[in-house]
Short mmCIF file of C-alpha atoms and ligand atoms in Angstrom, two decimals:
data_model
loop_
_atom_site.label_atom_id
_atom_site.label_comp_id
_atom_site.label_asym_id
_atom_site.label_seq_id
_atom_site.Cartn_x
_atom_site.Cartn_y
_atom_site.Cartn_z
CA ARG R 1487 -26.61 -50.32 -98.51
CA THR R 1488 -26.30 -49.59 -102.25
CA GLY R 1489 -26.01 -52.50 -104.64
CA ASP R 1490 -23.28 -54.78 -103.33
CA ARG R 1491 -21.46 -51.92 -101.51
CA PRO R 1492 -21.23 -52.96 -97.86
CA HIS R 1493 -22.57 -50.39 -95.44
CA VAL R 1494 -20.17 -50.04 -92.54
CA ILE R 1495 -21.16 -48.07 -89.43
CA LEU R 1496 -18.32 -46.57 -87.41
CA LEU R 1497 -18.68 -45.76 -83.74
CA PRO R 1498 -15.82 -43.59 -82.41
CA SER R 1499 -15.66 -42.50 -78.74
CA ALA R 1500 -14.31 -39.21 -77.44
CA GLY R 1501 -11.04 -37.41 -78.01
CA MET R 1502 -9.01 -36.62 -81.16
CA GLY R 1503 -6.87 -39.68 -80.51
CA HIS R 1504 -10.02 -41.77 -81.20
CA LEU R 1505 -11.84 -39.61 -83.77
CA VAL R 1506 -8.82 -39.16 -86.10
CA PRO R 1507 -8.21 -42.85 -86.87
CA PHE R 1508 -11.99 -43.36 -87.31
CA SER R 1509 -12.30 -40.55 -89.81
CA ARG R 1510 -9.30 -41.87 -91.73
CA LEU R 1511 -10.83 -45.29 -91.77
CA ALA R 1512 -14.11 -43.75 -92.98
CA VAL R 1513 -12.33 -42.17 -95.94
CA ALA R 1514 -10.29 -45.28 -96.75
CA LEU R 1515 -13.44 -47.46 -96.72
CA SER R 1516 -15.62 -45.14 -98.71
CA SER R 1517 -13.11 -44.00 -101.31
CA GLY R 1518 -10.64 -46.80 -101.86
CA HIS R 1519 -12.66 -49.84 -100.73
CA GLY R 1520 -16.14 -49.25 -102.16
CA CYS R 1521 -18.13 -49.06 -98.91
CA ASP R 1522 -20.99 -46.86 -97.79
CA VAL R 1523 -20.01 -45.41 -94.46
CA SER R 1524 -21.93 -43.87 -91.57
CA VAL R 1525 -20.32 -42.35 -88.50
CA VAL R 1526 -22.13 -42.24 -85.22
CA ALA R 1527 -21.70 -38.90 -83.53
CA VAL R 1528 -22.46 -37.64 -80.06
CA LEU R 1529 -23.02 -33.88 -80.06
CA PRO R 1530 -21.71 -31.67 -78.72
CA THR R 1531 -18.23 -33.20 -78.77
CA VAL R 1532 -16.01 -32.76 -75.73
CA SER R 1533 -13.44 -30.56 -77.44
CA ALA R 1534 -13.71 -27.94 -80.14
CA ALA R 1535 -11.01 -29.79 -82.14
CA GLU R 1536 -13.29 -32.81 -82.43
CA SER R 1537 -16.16 -30.74 -83.53
CA ARG R 1538 -14.15 -29.07 -86.31
CA HIS R 1539 -12.61 -32.39 -87.35
CA LEU R 1540 -16.01 -34.10 -87.68
CA GLN R 1541 -17.38 -31.27 -89.72
CA GLY R 1542 -14.25 -31.33 -91.90
CA LEU R 1543 -14.73 -35.05 -92.54
CA LEU R 1544 -18.39 -34.62 -93.56
CA ASP R 1545 -17.73 -31.59 -95.72
CA ALA R 1546 -14.86 -33.35 -97.57
CA SER R 1547 -16.58 -36.70 -97.93
CA PRO R 1548 -20.22 -36.35 -98.92
CA ALA R 1549 -20.41 -40.20 -99.12
CA VAL R 1550 -19.94 -40.43 -95.33
CA ARG R 1551 -23.15 -39.94 -93.43
CA ARG R 1552 -23.67 -38.89 -89.86
CA LEU R 1553 -25.94 -40.81 -87.39
CA ASP R 1554 -26.65 -38.88 -84.24
CA LEU R 1555 -26.62 -40.70 -80.88
CA HIS R 1556 -28.44 -38.83 -78.13
CA LEU R 1557 -26.99 -39.79 -74.82
CA ALA R 1558 -29.13 -40.98 -71.89
CA PRO R 1559 -28.93 -38.71 -68.88
CA PHE R 1560 -25.73 -39.35 -66.94
CA ASP R 1561 -24.81 -37.97 -63.52
CA GLU R 1562 -21.13 -37.03 -63.78
CA SER R 1563 -20.94 -36.24 -60.07
CA GLU R 1564 -20.56 -40.02 -59.47
CA PHE R 1565 -16.96 -39.58 -60.58
CA PRO R 1566 -15.62 -36.37 -59.07
CA GLY R 1567 -12.52 -35.00 -60.75
CA ALA R 1568 -12.56 -37.62 -63.59
CA ASP R 1569 -11.00 -36.82 -66.97
CA PRO R 1570 -13.71 -35.31 -69.22
CA PHE R 1571 -12.89 -37.77 -72.00
CA PHE R 1572 -13.21 -40.81 -69.69
CA LEU R 1573 -16.52 -39.41 -68.48
CA ARG R 1574 -17.74 -39.23 -72.09
CA PHE R 1575 -16.58 -42.87 -72.59
CA GLU R 1576 -18.74 -43.79 -69.58
CA ALA R 1577 -21.74 -41.78 -70.70
CA MET R 1578 -21.52 -43.49 -74.13
CA ARG R 1579 -21.09 -46.92 -72.51
CA ARG R 1580 -24.23 -46.41 -70.44
CA SER R 1581 -26.10 -45.33 -73.54
CA ALA R 1582 -25.16 -48.42 -75.54
CA PRO R 1583 -28.68 -49.88 -75.41
CA LEU R 1584 -29.88 -46.88 -77.44
CA LEU R 1585 -27.70 -48.09 -80.33
CA GLY R 1586 -30.00 -51.03 -80.99
CA PRO R 1587 -32.93 -48.95 -82.23
CA LEU R 1588 -30.50 -46.49 -83.95
CA LEU R 1589 -28.78 -49.14 -85.98
CA ALA R 1590 -31.51 -51.68 -86.53
CA ASP R 1591 -33.09 -50.26 -89.71
CA THR R 1592 -29.94 -48.98 -91.35
CA GLY R 1593 -29.37 -52.03 -93.52
CA ALA R 1594 -25.79 -52.08 -92.22
CA SER R 1595 -23.39 -54.89 -93.03
CA ALA R 1596 -21.08 -54.33 -90.02
CA LEU R 1597 -20.42 -52.10 -87.09
CA VAL R 1598 -16.87 -50.98 -86.09
CA THR R 1599 -16.84 -49.84 -82.52
CA ASP R 1600 -14.14 -48.00 -80.68
CA ILE R 1601 -12.18 -50.12 -78.20
CA ALA R 1602 -13.34 -47.84 -75.38
CA LEU R 1603 -16.94 -49.05 -75.88
CA ALA R 1604 -16.35 -52.64 -77.05
CA SER R 1605 -17.71 -54.66 -74.08
CA VAL R 1606 -21.05 -52.87 -74.02
CA VAL R 1607 -21.51 -52.50 -77.80
CA ILE R 1608 -20.71 -56.06 -78.86
CA PRO R 1609 -23.79 -57.55 -77.09
CA VAL R 1610 -26.09 -54.89 -78.55
CA ALA R 1611 -24.79 -55.59 -82.03
CA LYS R 1612 -25.25 -59.32 -81.48
CA GLU R 1613 -28.86 -58.79 -80.41
CA ILE R 1614 -29.61 -57.15 -83.76
CA HIS R 1615 -27.48 -59.71 -85.63
CA LEU R 1616 -25.02 -57.09 -86.83
CA PRO R 1617 -21.37 -58.30 -87.17
CA CYS R 1618 -19.28 -56.28 -84.77
CA TYR R 1619 -15.62 -55.38 -85.20
CA VAL R 1620 -13.43 -53.32 -82.93
CA LEU R 1621 -11.01 -50.60 -84.02
CA PHE R 1622 -8.10 -50.51 -81.62
CA THR R 1623 -6.90 -46.95 -81.89
CA ALA R 1624 -3.48 -47.54 -80.17
CA SER R 1625 -0.51 -49.81 -80.95
CA ALA R 1626 -0.61 -53.58 -81.41
CA ALA R 1627 1.67 -53.78 -78.34
CA MET R 1628 -1.11 -52.07 -76.37
CA LEU R 1629 -3.74 -54.30 -78.02
CA SER R 1630 -1.85 -57.38 -76.88
CA PHE R 1631 -1.54 -55.83 -73.41
CA CYS R 1632 -5.31 -55.11 -73.34
CA ALA R 1633 -6.16 -58.68 -74.43
CA TYR R 1634 -3.80 -60.26 -71.87
CA PHE R 1635 -4.36 -57.98 -68.91
CA PRO R 1636 -7.58 -59.63 -67.54
CA THR R 1637 -5.71 -62.99 -67.42
CA TYR R 1638 -2.73 -61.33 -65.76
CA LEU R 1639 -4.98 -59.81 -63.08
CA ASP R 1640 -6.70 -63.17 -62.49
CA THR R 1641 -3.31 -64.72 -61.68
CA ASN R 1642 -2.08 -61.82 -59.57
CA ALA R 1643 -4.95 -61.28 -57.14
CA GLY R 1644 -6.37 -58.47 -59.26
CA ARG R 1645 -3.37 -56.14 -59.08
CA VAL R 1646 -0.31 -55.07 -61.02
CA VAL R 1647 2.56 -56.52 -59.01
CA GLY R 1648 5.47 -55.99 -61.46
CA ASP R 1649 6.33 -56.07 -65.14
CA VAL R 1650 3.78 -57.74 -67.39
CA ASP R 1651 5.25 -60.36 -69.69
CA ILE R 1652 2.79 -60.71 -72.56
CA PRO R 1653 2.98 -64.28 -74.01
CA GLY R 1654 4.56 -64.25 -77.47
CA VAL R 1655 5.09 -60.47 -77.41
CA TYR R 1656 7.45 -58.85 -74.93
CA ARG R 1657 7.70 -57.71 -71.32
CA ILE R 1658 5.98 -54.40 -70.54
CA PRO R 1659 7.88 -52.76 -67.62
CA LYS R 1660 5.69 -51.92 -64.62
CA ALA R 1661 6.52 -48.20 -65.11
CA SER R 1662 5.13 -48.30 -68.64
CA ILE R 1663 1.70 -49.56 -67.61
CA PRO R 1664 -0.89 -46.76 -67.73
CA GLN R 1665 -1.01 -45.27 -64.32
CA ALA R 1666 -4.81 -45.71 -63.85
CA LEU R 1667 -4.47 -49.45 -64.28
CA HIS R 1668 -2.54 -49.72 -61.01
CA ASP R 1669 -5.79 -48.93 -59.25
CA PRO R 1670 -8.33 -51.74 -59.77
CA ASN R 1671 -11.23 -49.44 -58.83
CA HIS R 1672 -10.36 -46.66 -61.29
CA LEU R 1673 -13.09 -45.88 -63.76
CA PHE R 1674 -10.68 -46.41 -66.65
CA THR R 1675 -9.49 -49.77 -65.24
CA ARG R 1676 -12.99 -51.10 -65.03
CA GLN R 1677 -13.62 -50.09 -68.68
CA PHE R 1678 -10.27 -51.41 -69.87
CA VAL R 1679 -10.59 -54.78 -68.23
CA ALA R 1680 -14.18 -55.31 -69.46
CA ASN R 1681 -13.15 -54.38 -72.99
CA GLY R 1682 -10.06 -56.62 -72.90
CA GLN R 1683 -12.21 -59.52 -71.67
CA ASP R 1684 -14.76 -59.17 -74.41
CA LEU R 1685 -12.43 -58.55 -77.34
CA ALA R 1686 -12.64 -62.29 -78.08
CA LYS R 1687 -16.36 -61.90 -78.71
CA ALA R 1688 -15.83 -59.46 -81.60
CA ASP R 1689 -15.91 -60.66 -85.18
CA GLY R 1690 -12.47 -59.17 -85.70
CA VAL R 1691 -10.13 -56.41 -84.48
CA LEU R 1692 -8.73 -53.69 -86.69
CA VAL R 1693 -5.58 -52.09 -85.43
CA ASN R 1694 -3.95 -48.88 -86.68
CA THR R 1695 -0.47 -50.28 -87.11
CA PHE R 1696 1.55 -52.02 -89.80
CA ASP R 1697 3.37 -55.32 -89.85
CA ALA R 1698 6.85 -53.91 -90.43
CA LEU R 1699 6.56 -51.79 -87.30
CA GLU R 1700 5.00 -54.31 -84.86
CA LEU R 1701 5.38 -57.75 -86.38
CA GLU R 1702 5.91 -59.52 -83.00
CA ALA R 1703 2.70 -58.25 -81.49
CA VAL R 1704 0.56 -58.69 -84.58
CA THR R 1705 1.87 -62.27 -85.11
CA ALA R 1706 1.34 -63.25 -81.49
CA LEU R 1707 -2.18 -61.97 -81.54
CA ARG R 1708 -2.96 -63.80 -84.78
CA GLN R 1709 -1.46 -67.04 -83.55
CA GLY R 1710 -3.54 -66.96 -80.34
CA SER R 1711 -0.41 -66.78 -78.13
CA VAL R 1712 -1.69 -63.67 -76.30
CA ALA R 1713 -5.21 -64.90 -75.72
CA ALA R 1714 -6.66 -68.20 -76.93
CA GLY R 1715 -9.50 -67.92 -79.48
CA PHE R 1716 -8.60 -64.32 -80.34
CA PRO R 1717 -10.59 -63.16 -83.39
CA PRO R 1718 -8.96 -62.22 -86.70
CA VAL R 1719 -6.55 -59.21 -86.45
CA PHE R 1720 -6.46 -56.74 -89.33
CA SER R 1721 -3.50 -54.44 -89.23
CA VAL R 1722 -4.69 -51.58 -91.45
CA GLY R 1723 -2.28 -48.73 -90.67
CA PRO R 1724 -0.81 -46.32 -90.61
CA LEU R 1725 -4.18 -44.85 -91.42
CA VAL R 1726 -3.44 -41.55 -93.18
CA THR R 1727 -5.52 -38.87 -94.78
CA VAL R 1728 -5.82 -39.96 -98.40
CA ASN R 1729 -4.99 -37.46 -101.18
CA LEU R 1730 -3.64 -34.84 -98.83
CA PRO R 1731 -2.45 -31.96 -100.96
CA ALA R 1732 0.92 -31.17 -99.41
CA GLY R 1733 0.50 -28.11 -97.24
CA GLU R 1734 -2.32 -26.67 -99.32
CA ALA R 1735 -5.23 -27.28 -96.98
CA ALA R 1736 -3.42 -25.69 -94.12
CA LYS R 1737 -2.39 -22.73 -96.25
CA GLU R 1738 -5.94 -22.24 -97.49
CA SER R 1739 -7.08 -21.82 -93.96
CA GLY R 1740 -4.61 -19.05 -93.53
CA ASN R 1741 -2.16 -20.89 -91.30
CA ASP R 1742 1.09 -18.92 -91.28
CA TYR R 1743 3.17 -21.73 -89.92
CA MET R 1744 3.11 -23.56 -93.32
CA TYR R 1745 4.61 -20.44 -94.95
CA TRP R 1746 7.15 -20.25 -92.15
CA LEU R 1747 8.11 -23.89 -92.71
CA ASP R 1748 8.55 -23.20 -96.44
CA ALA R 1749 11.31 -20.74 -95.49
CA GLN R 1750 13.31 -23.24 -93.40
CA PRO R 1751 16.13 -25.43 -94.66
CA ALA R 1752 15.29 -29.12 -95.39
CA GLN R 1753 15.16 -31.41 -92.31
CA SER R 1754 16.16 -28.62 -89.94
CA VAL R 1755 12.99 -27.94 -87.94
CA VAL R 1756 12.19 -29.49 -84.55
CA TYR R 1757 8.44 -29.91 -84.36
CA VAL R 1758 7.21 -30.09 -80.77
CA SER R 1759 3.74 -31.23 -79.66
CA PHE R 1760 2.48 -33.10 -76.63
CA GLY R 1761 -0.91 -33.84 -78.10
CA SER R 1762 -4.34 -32.50 -77.70
CA ARG R 1763 -5.34 -33.86 -74.35
CA LYS R 1764 -3.14 -32.87 -71.45
CA ALA R 1765 -1.07 -29.82 -70.80
CA ILE R 1766 2.48 -30.02 -69.46
CA SER R 1767 3.43 -28.27 -66.26
CA ARG R 1768 4.32 -24.56 -66.41
CA ASP R 1769 7.80 -25.25 -65.12
CA GLN R 1770 8.46 -27.84 -67.80
CA VAL R 1771 7.09 -25.42 -70.49
CA ARG R 1772 9.70 -22.84 -69.32
CA GLU R 1773 12.59 -25.40 -69.48
CA LEU R 1774 11.47 -26.61 -72.86
CA ALA R 1775 11.53 -23.05 -74.09
CA ILE R 1776 15.08 -22.59 -72.82
CA GLY R 1777 16.13 -25.95 -74.33
CA LEU R 1778 14.68 -25.26 -77.79
CA GLU R 1779 16.26 -21.78 -77.89
CA ALA R 1780 19.65 -23.20 -76.83
CA SER R 1781 19.49 -26.01 -79.36
CA GLY R 1782 19.99 -23.43 -82.07
CA GLN R 1783 17.61 -25.32 -84.34
CA PRO R 1784 14.54 -23.76 -85.85
CA PHE R 1785 11.41 -25.05 -84.09
CA LEU R 1786 7.68 -25.17 -84.46
CA TRP R 1787 6.00 -25.63 -81.11
CA VAL R 1788 2.34 -26.27 -80.32
CA VAL R 1789 1.78 -25.25 -76.69
CA LYS R 1790 -1.24 -26.43 -74.77
CA SER R 1791 -2.14 -25.30 -71.29
CA THR R 1792 -5.45 -27.03 -70.44
CA VAL R 1793 -7.06 -30.40 -70.72
CA VAL R 1794 -9.94 -29.35 -72.92
CA ASP R 1795 -9.17 -26.79 -75.62
CA ARG R 1796 -12.37 -24.85 -75.06
CA ASP R 1797 -10.98 -23.62 -71.73
CA ASP R 1798 -7.61 -22.45 -72.91
CA SER R 1799 -7.12 -18.74 -72.37
CA ALA R 1800 -3.62 -18.54 -70.86
CA GLU R 1801 -1.40 -16.05 -72.66
CA LEU R 1802 1.58 -17.45 -74.53
CA SER R 1803 4.00 -14.82 -73.36
CA GLU R 1804 2.99 -15.43 -69.76
CA LEU R 1805 3.45 -19.25 -70.20
CA LEU R 1806 6.82 -19.06 -71.92
CA GLY R 1807 8.51 -16.41 -69.79
CA GLU R 1808 9.32 -12.74 -70.19
CA GLY R 1809 10.96 -11.86 -73.50
CA PHE R 1810 11.10 -15.42 -74.93
CA LEU R 1811 8.89 -14.82 -77.94
CA GLU R 1812 10.85 -11.69 -78.88
CA ARG R 1813 14.21 -13.48 -78.46
CA VAL R 1814 13.32 -16.45 -80.66
CA GLN R 1815 11.68 -14.42 -83.43
CA GLY R 1816 13.15 -15.92 -86.59
CA GLN R 1817 14.25 -19.14 -84.89
CA GLY R 1818 10.93 -20.45 -83.61
CA PHE R 1819 7.25 -20.43 -84.36
CA VAL R 1820 5.12 -20.92 -81.24
CA THR R 1821 1.39 -21.36 -81.39
CA LYS R 1822 -1.47 -22.33 -79.10
CA ALA R 1823 -3.72 -22.87 -82.10
CA TRP R 1824 -4.46 -26.23 -83.70
CA VAL R 1825 -1.99 -27.05 -86.48
CA GLU R 1826 -2.56 -29.54 -89.30
CA GLN R 1827 -0.05 -31.92 -87.81
CA GLU R 1828 -0.19 -34.54 -90.55
CA GLU R 1829 0.69 -31.84 -93.11
CA VAL R 1830 3.41 -30.42 -90.87
CA LEU R 1831 5.07 -33.82 -90.56
CA LYS R 1832 5.01 -34.21 -94.31
CA HIS R 1833 6.84 -30.90 -94.81
CA GLU R 1834 10.41 -31.38 -96.01
CA SER R 1835 11.78 -28.84 -93.46
CA ILE R 1836 10.87 -31.14 -90.51
CA GLY R 1837 13.93 -32.95 -89.07
CA LEU R 1838 12.67 -34.14 -85.67
CA PHE R 1839 9.42 -34.61 -83.82
CA ILE R 1840 9.44 -34.19 -79.99
CA SER R 1841 6.28 -36.12 -79.24
CA HIS R 1842 4.21 -37.33 -76.29
CA CYS R 1843 3.71 -40.48 -78.40
CA GLY R 1844 -0.04 -40.46 -78.66
CA TRP R 1845 -0.48 -43.31 -81.08
CA ASN R 1846 -1.78 -41.16 -83.94
CA SER R 1847 1.21 -38.91 -83.65
CA VAL R 1848 3.51 -41.97 -83.81
CA THR R 1849 1.73 -43.35 -86.86
CA GLU R 1850 1.81 -39.94 -88.57
CA ALA R 1851 5.56 -39.64 -87.91
CA ALA R 1852 5.99 -43.16 -89.24
CA ALA R 1853 4.04 -42.38 -92.38
CA SER R 1854 6.34 -39.38 -92.96
CA GLY R 1855 9.59 -41.07 -91.93
CA VAL R 1856 10.31 -38.32 -89.41
CA PRO R 1857 12.46 -39.32 -86.42
CA VAL R 1858 10.78 -39.10 -83.05
CA LEU R 1859 12.33 -37.94 -79.80
CA ALA R 1860 9.84 -39.72 -77.55
CA TRP R 1861 8.68 -37.93 -74.48
CA PRO R 1862 5.66 -39.98 -73.29
CA ARG R 1863 3.69 -38.77 -70.29
CA PHE R 1864 0.65 -40.82 -69.38
CA GLY R 1865 -1.76 -43.51 -70.50
CA ASP R 1866 -0.45 -45.80 -73.23
CA GLN R 1867 2.26 -43.32 -74.29
CA ARG R 1868 5.17 -45.11 -72.62
CA VAL R 1869 4.22 -48.38 -74.36
CA ASN R 1870 4.06 -46.46 -77.65
CA ALA R 1871 7.45 -44.89 -76.92
CA GLY R 1872 8.75 -48.43 -76.50
CA VAL R 1873 7.42 -49.27 -79.97
CA VAL R 1874 9.14 -46.12 -81.38
CA ALA R 1875 12.50 -47.14 -79.90
CA ARG R 1876 12.24 -50.84 -80.85
CA GLY R 1877 10.87 -50.19 -84.36
CA GLY R 1878 13.68 -47.72 -85.24
CA LEU R 1879 11.42 -44.70 -85.55
CA GLY R 1880 13.33 -42.75 -82.94
CA VAL R 1881 14.80 -42.49 -79.45
CA TRP R 1882 13.37 -42.45 -76.01
CA VAL R 1883 15.10 -40.95 -72.99
CA GLU R 1884 13.22 -42.92 -70.43
CA ARG R 1885 14.11 -40.85 -67.42
CA TRP R 1886 12.39 -37.84 -68.97
CA SER R 1887 9.02 -39.48 -68.91
CA TRP R 1888 6.84 -38.72 -66.06
CA GLU R 1889 3.23 -39.28 -64.91
CA GLY R 1890 3.40 -36.77 -62.07
CA GLU R 1891 4.55 -33.22 -62.59
CA GLU R 1892 7.31 -33.23 -59.94
CA ASP R 1893 10.35 -33.98 -62.18
CA VAL R 1894 11.34 -31.20 -64.51
CA VAL R 1895 13.89 -31.93 -67.23
CA SER R 1896 16.33 -29.00 -67.60
CA GLY R 1897 16.58 -26.79 -70.66
CA GLU R 1898 20.30 -27.62 -70.87
CA GLU R 1899 19.62 -31.41 -71.06
CA ILE R 1900 16.90 -30.89 -73.66
CA ALA R 1901 19.22 -28.76 -75.84
CA GLU R 1902 22.00 -31.34 -75.71
CA LYS R 1903 19.68 -34.15 -76.63
CA VAL R 1904 18.08 -32.29 -79.47
CA LYS R 1905 21.46 -31.39 -80.93
CA ALA R 1906 22.70 -35.02 -80.62
CA VAL R 1907 19.65 -36.61 -82.21
CA MET R 1908 19.61 -34.02 -85.04
CA ALA R 1909 23.24 -34.86 -85.82
CA ASP R 1910 22.73 -38.63 -85.76
CA GLU R 1911 22.61 -39.95 -89.31
CA THR R 1912 21.73 -43.46 -88.16
CA VAL R 1913 18.55 -42.26 -86.38
CA ARG R 1914 17.55 -40.35 -89.52
CA LYS R 1915 18.13 -43.25 -91.88
CA LYS R 1916 16.29 -45.77 -89.72
CA ALA R 1917 13.25 -43.44 -89.43
CA ALA R 1918 13.32 -42.93 -93.20
CA SER R 1919 13.24 -46.65 -93.78
CA VAL R 1920 10.32 -47.09 -91.38
CA GLY R 1921 8.64 -44.33 -93.44
CA GLU R 1922 9.22 -46.24 -96.66
CA ALA R 1923 7.74 -49.45 -95.22
CA ALA R 1924 4.73 -47.50 -93.87
CA VAL R 1925 3.92 -45.98 -97.22
CA LYS R 1926 4.43 -49.30 -99.04
CA GLU R 1927 2.20 -51.27 -96.58
CA PHE R 1928 -0.70 -48.79 -96.67
CA ALA R 1929 -0.63 -48.34 -100.46
CA ASP R 1930 -2.52 -50.49 -102.94
CA GLY R 1931 -1.25 -54.06 -102.69
CA GLY R 1932 0.55 -53.55 -99.35
CA THR R 1933 -0.08 -55.69 -96.25
CA SER R 1934 -2.34 -53.08 -94.61
CA TYR R 1935 -4.22 -52.52 -97.82
CA ARG R 1936 -4.77 -56.26 -98.20
CA SER R 1937 -5.91 -56.50 -94.53
CA LEU R 1938 -8.54 -53.82 -95.11
CA THR R 1939 -9.61 -55.53 -98.32
CA GLU R 1940 -10.11 -58.79 -96.42
CA PHE R 1941 -12.15 -56.97 -93.74
CA VAL R 1942 -14.39 -55.46 -96.50
CA ARG R 1943 -14.78 -58.89 -98.10
CA ARG R 1944 -16.10 -60.23 -94.85
CA CYS R 1945 -18.49 -57.34 -94.54
CA ARG R 1946 -19.79 -58.12 -98.03
CA ASP R 1947 -20.49 -61.84 -97.20
BR1 BUP K 101 -2.25 -30.82 -80.46
C1 BUP K 101 -2.66 -31.30 -82.24
N1 BUP K 101 -2.92 -30.67 -84.48
O1 BUP K 101 -2.32 -29.13 -83.02
P1 BUP K 101 -2.69 -38.55 -80.55
C2 BUP K 101 -3.00 -32.56 -82.56
N2 BUP K 101 -3.32 -32.90 -83.84
O2 BUP K 101 -3.52 -32.25 -86.03
P2 BUP K 101 -3.81 -37.36 -78.08
C3 BUP K 101 -3.24 -31.99 -84.84
O3 BUP K 101 -4.50 -34.81 -83.13
P3 BUP K 101 -4.53 -39.72 -76.90
C4 BUP K 101 -2.64 -30.30 -83.26
O4 BUP K 101 -2.06 -35.08 -85.62
C5 BUP K 101 -3.19 -36.50 -84.05
O5 BUP K 101 -3.83 -37.01 -85.17
C6 BUP K 101 -2.52 -35.20 -84.30
O6 BUP K 101 -3.80 -37.77 -81.39
C7 BUP K 101 -3.72 -34.28 -84.16
O7 BUP K 101 -2.69 -37.85 -79.16
C8 BUP K 101 -4.28 -36.18 -83.01
O8 BUP K 101 -1.34 -38.30 -81.10
C9 BUP K 101 -3.80 -36.40 -81.59
O9 BUP K 101 -3.11 -39.95 -80.45
O10 BUP K 101 -4.72 -38.52 -77.78
O11 BUP K 101 -4.79 -36.44 -78.65
O12 BUP K 101 -3.06 -36.94 -76.84
O13 BUP K 101 -4.52 -39.21 -75.49
O14 BUP K 101 -5.70 -40.58 -77.24
O15 BUP K 101 -3.20 -40.37 -77.24
#
């Protein structure tokens, strides 16, 4: 801790969906809000994308320091077939006691832990008298669901029996509840319920959303309607990369897609990405290819074919079908590589984002005012798609969303929907006004800026 600069320690868990908002928070705190920041890292990271991202953060922000957490031995065979990211959550949770000695002599003012680790980290922080906040990396709707879910289970014999009506917020349809939570014994359910129960013990909860997008949920949480005695809620989003030089970083690293975007007409390109964590089925990839081609719109498509990027060796041409890449030359840019999505979404050529609705993707679309065609698939994505549709950021064709891989949406249907949404002025205008609100709230003096200022004030006390 230097002078009266608070020293905030950030503890992200695994996966880009978690690391990205933490790194943006690190930059916001250290550059705009006068804090010293340390980020706890577990190396090696699960994916190569995380490793590059972490290094990029440290290279670009010398004021942000790294604290290495060495995990205790953990026998993964206890959970055969489990998602590698959930396994890392569990390994980190079991290593929480190691945080005490790691953090004790850092002179820290506060710890901000990832929601995935909350219930095990809060007691450790309390033991060393370190104020402990939680960063909720998904929507406020999902935060309210997480806070209410333990009570819901208590009154329903421990199971999901139907829709979940969150007091003061809205009803989450049964089909939108993350699949794992339908099984009380699932590893993720156990973590989720424990974290939800213990949220009330945190000194506060930061959430990567903004009031104009999710006023109902944020207000209900603040008023204690969702869970009595809920700690202060700081809506600090949409967390964005500060001082992003439009397209320049991506171009410097030799990424041709930014040059390709430069050559496209304004608001004409359909950007397609289903996130960094789970591939879509091969049959659906083929139909999507047919649909994008038939839409006649230019498109930039990030194709993923494995769960963890380190294992991805499938050939694009084999995935997309014979002759596709040759046929769409000029119309489409298809890549398996990582793209700088935040920069892509800021590019003026982008007219639509077909998205799996990982929460970071939603917040990035909001920050750029780009309409979303929501195509959620698993986890919290359906709840997020609901936020997109309610908040005016885009449209959601609910019957397209699937958890299993059995239903394939036809190329013809995809092409029709893309054409219709691209031609819809109302969709475009609404998304643009969400974008204006997002920028205003995150900027100096906006509600999210003030929320973060209040959090820092508390860290200083
Ligand atoms: Br793929 C990809 N470039 O090529 P979400 C992703 N991203 O910058 P996820 C890129 O990764 P969860 C790419 O901008 C976002 O910040 C993207 O997070 C970035 O989805 C992040 O959108 C992905 O939250 O995580 O990774 O599926 O499962 O936690 O939702």
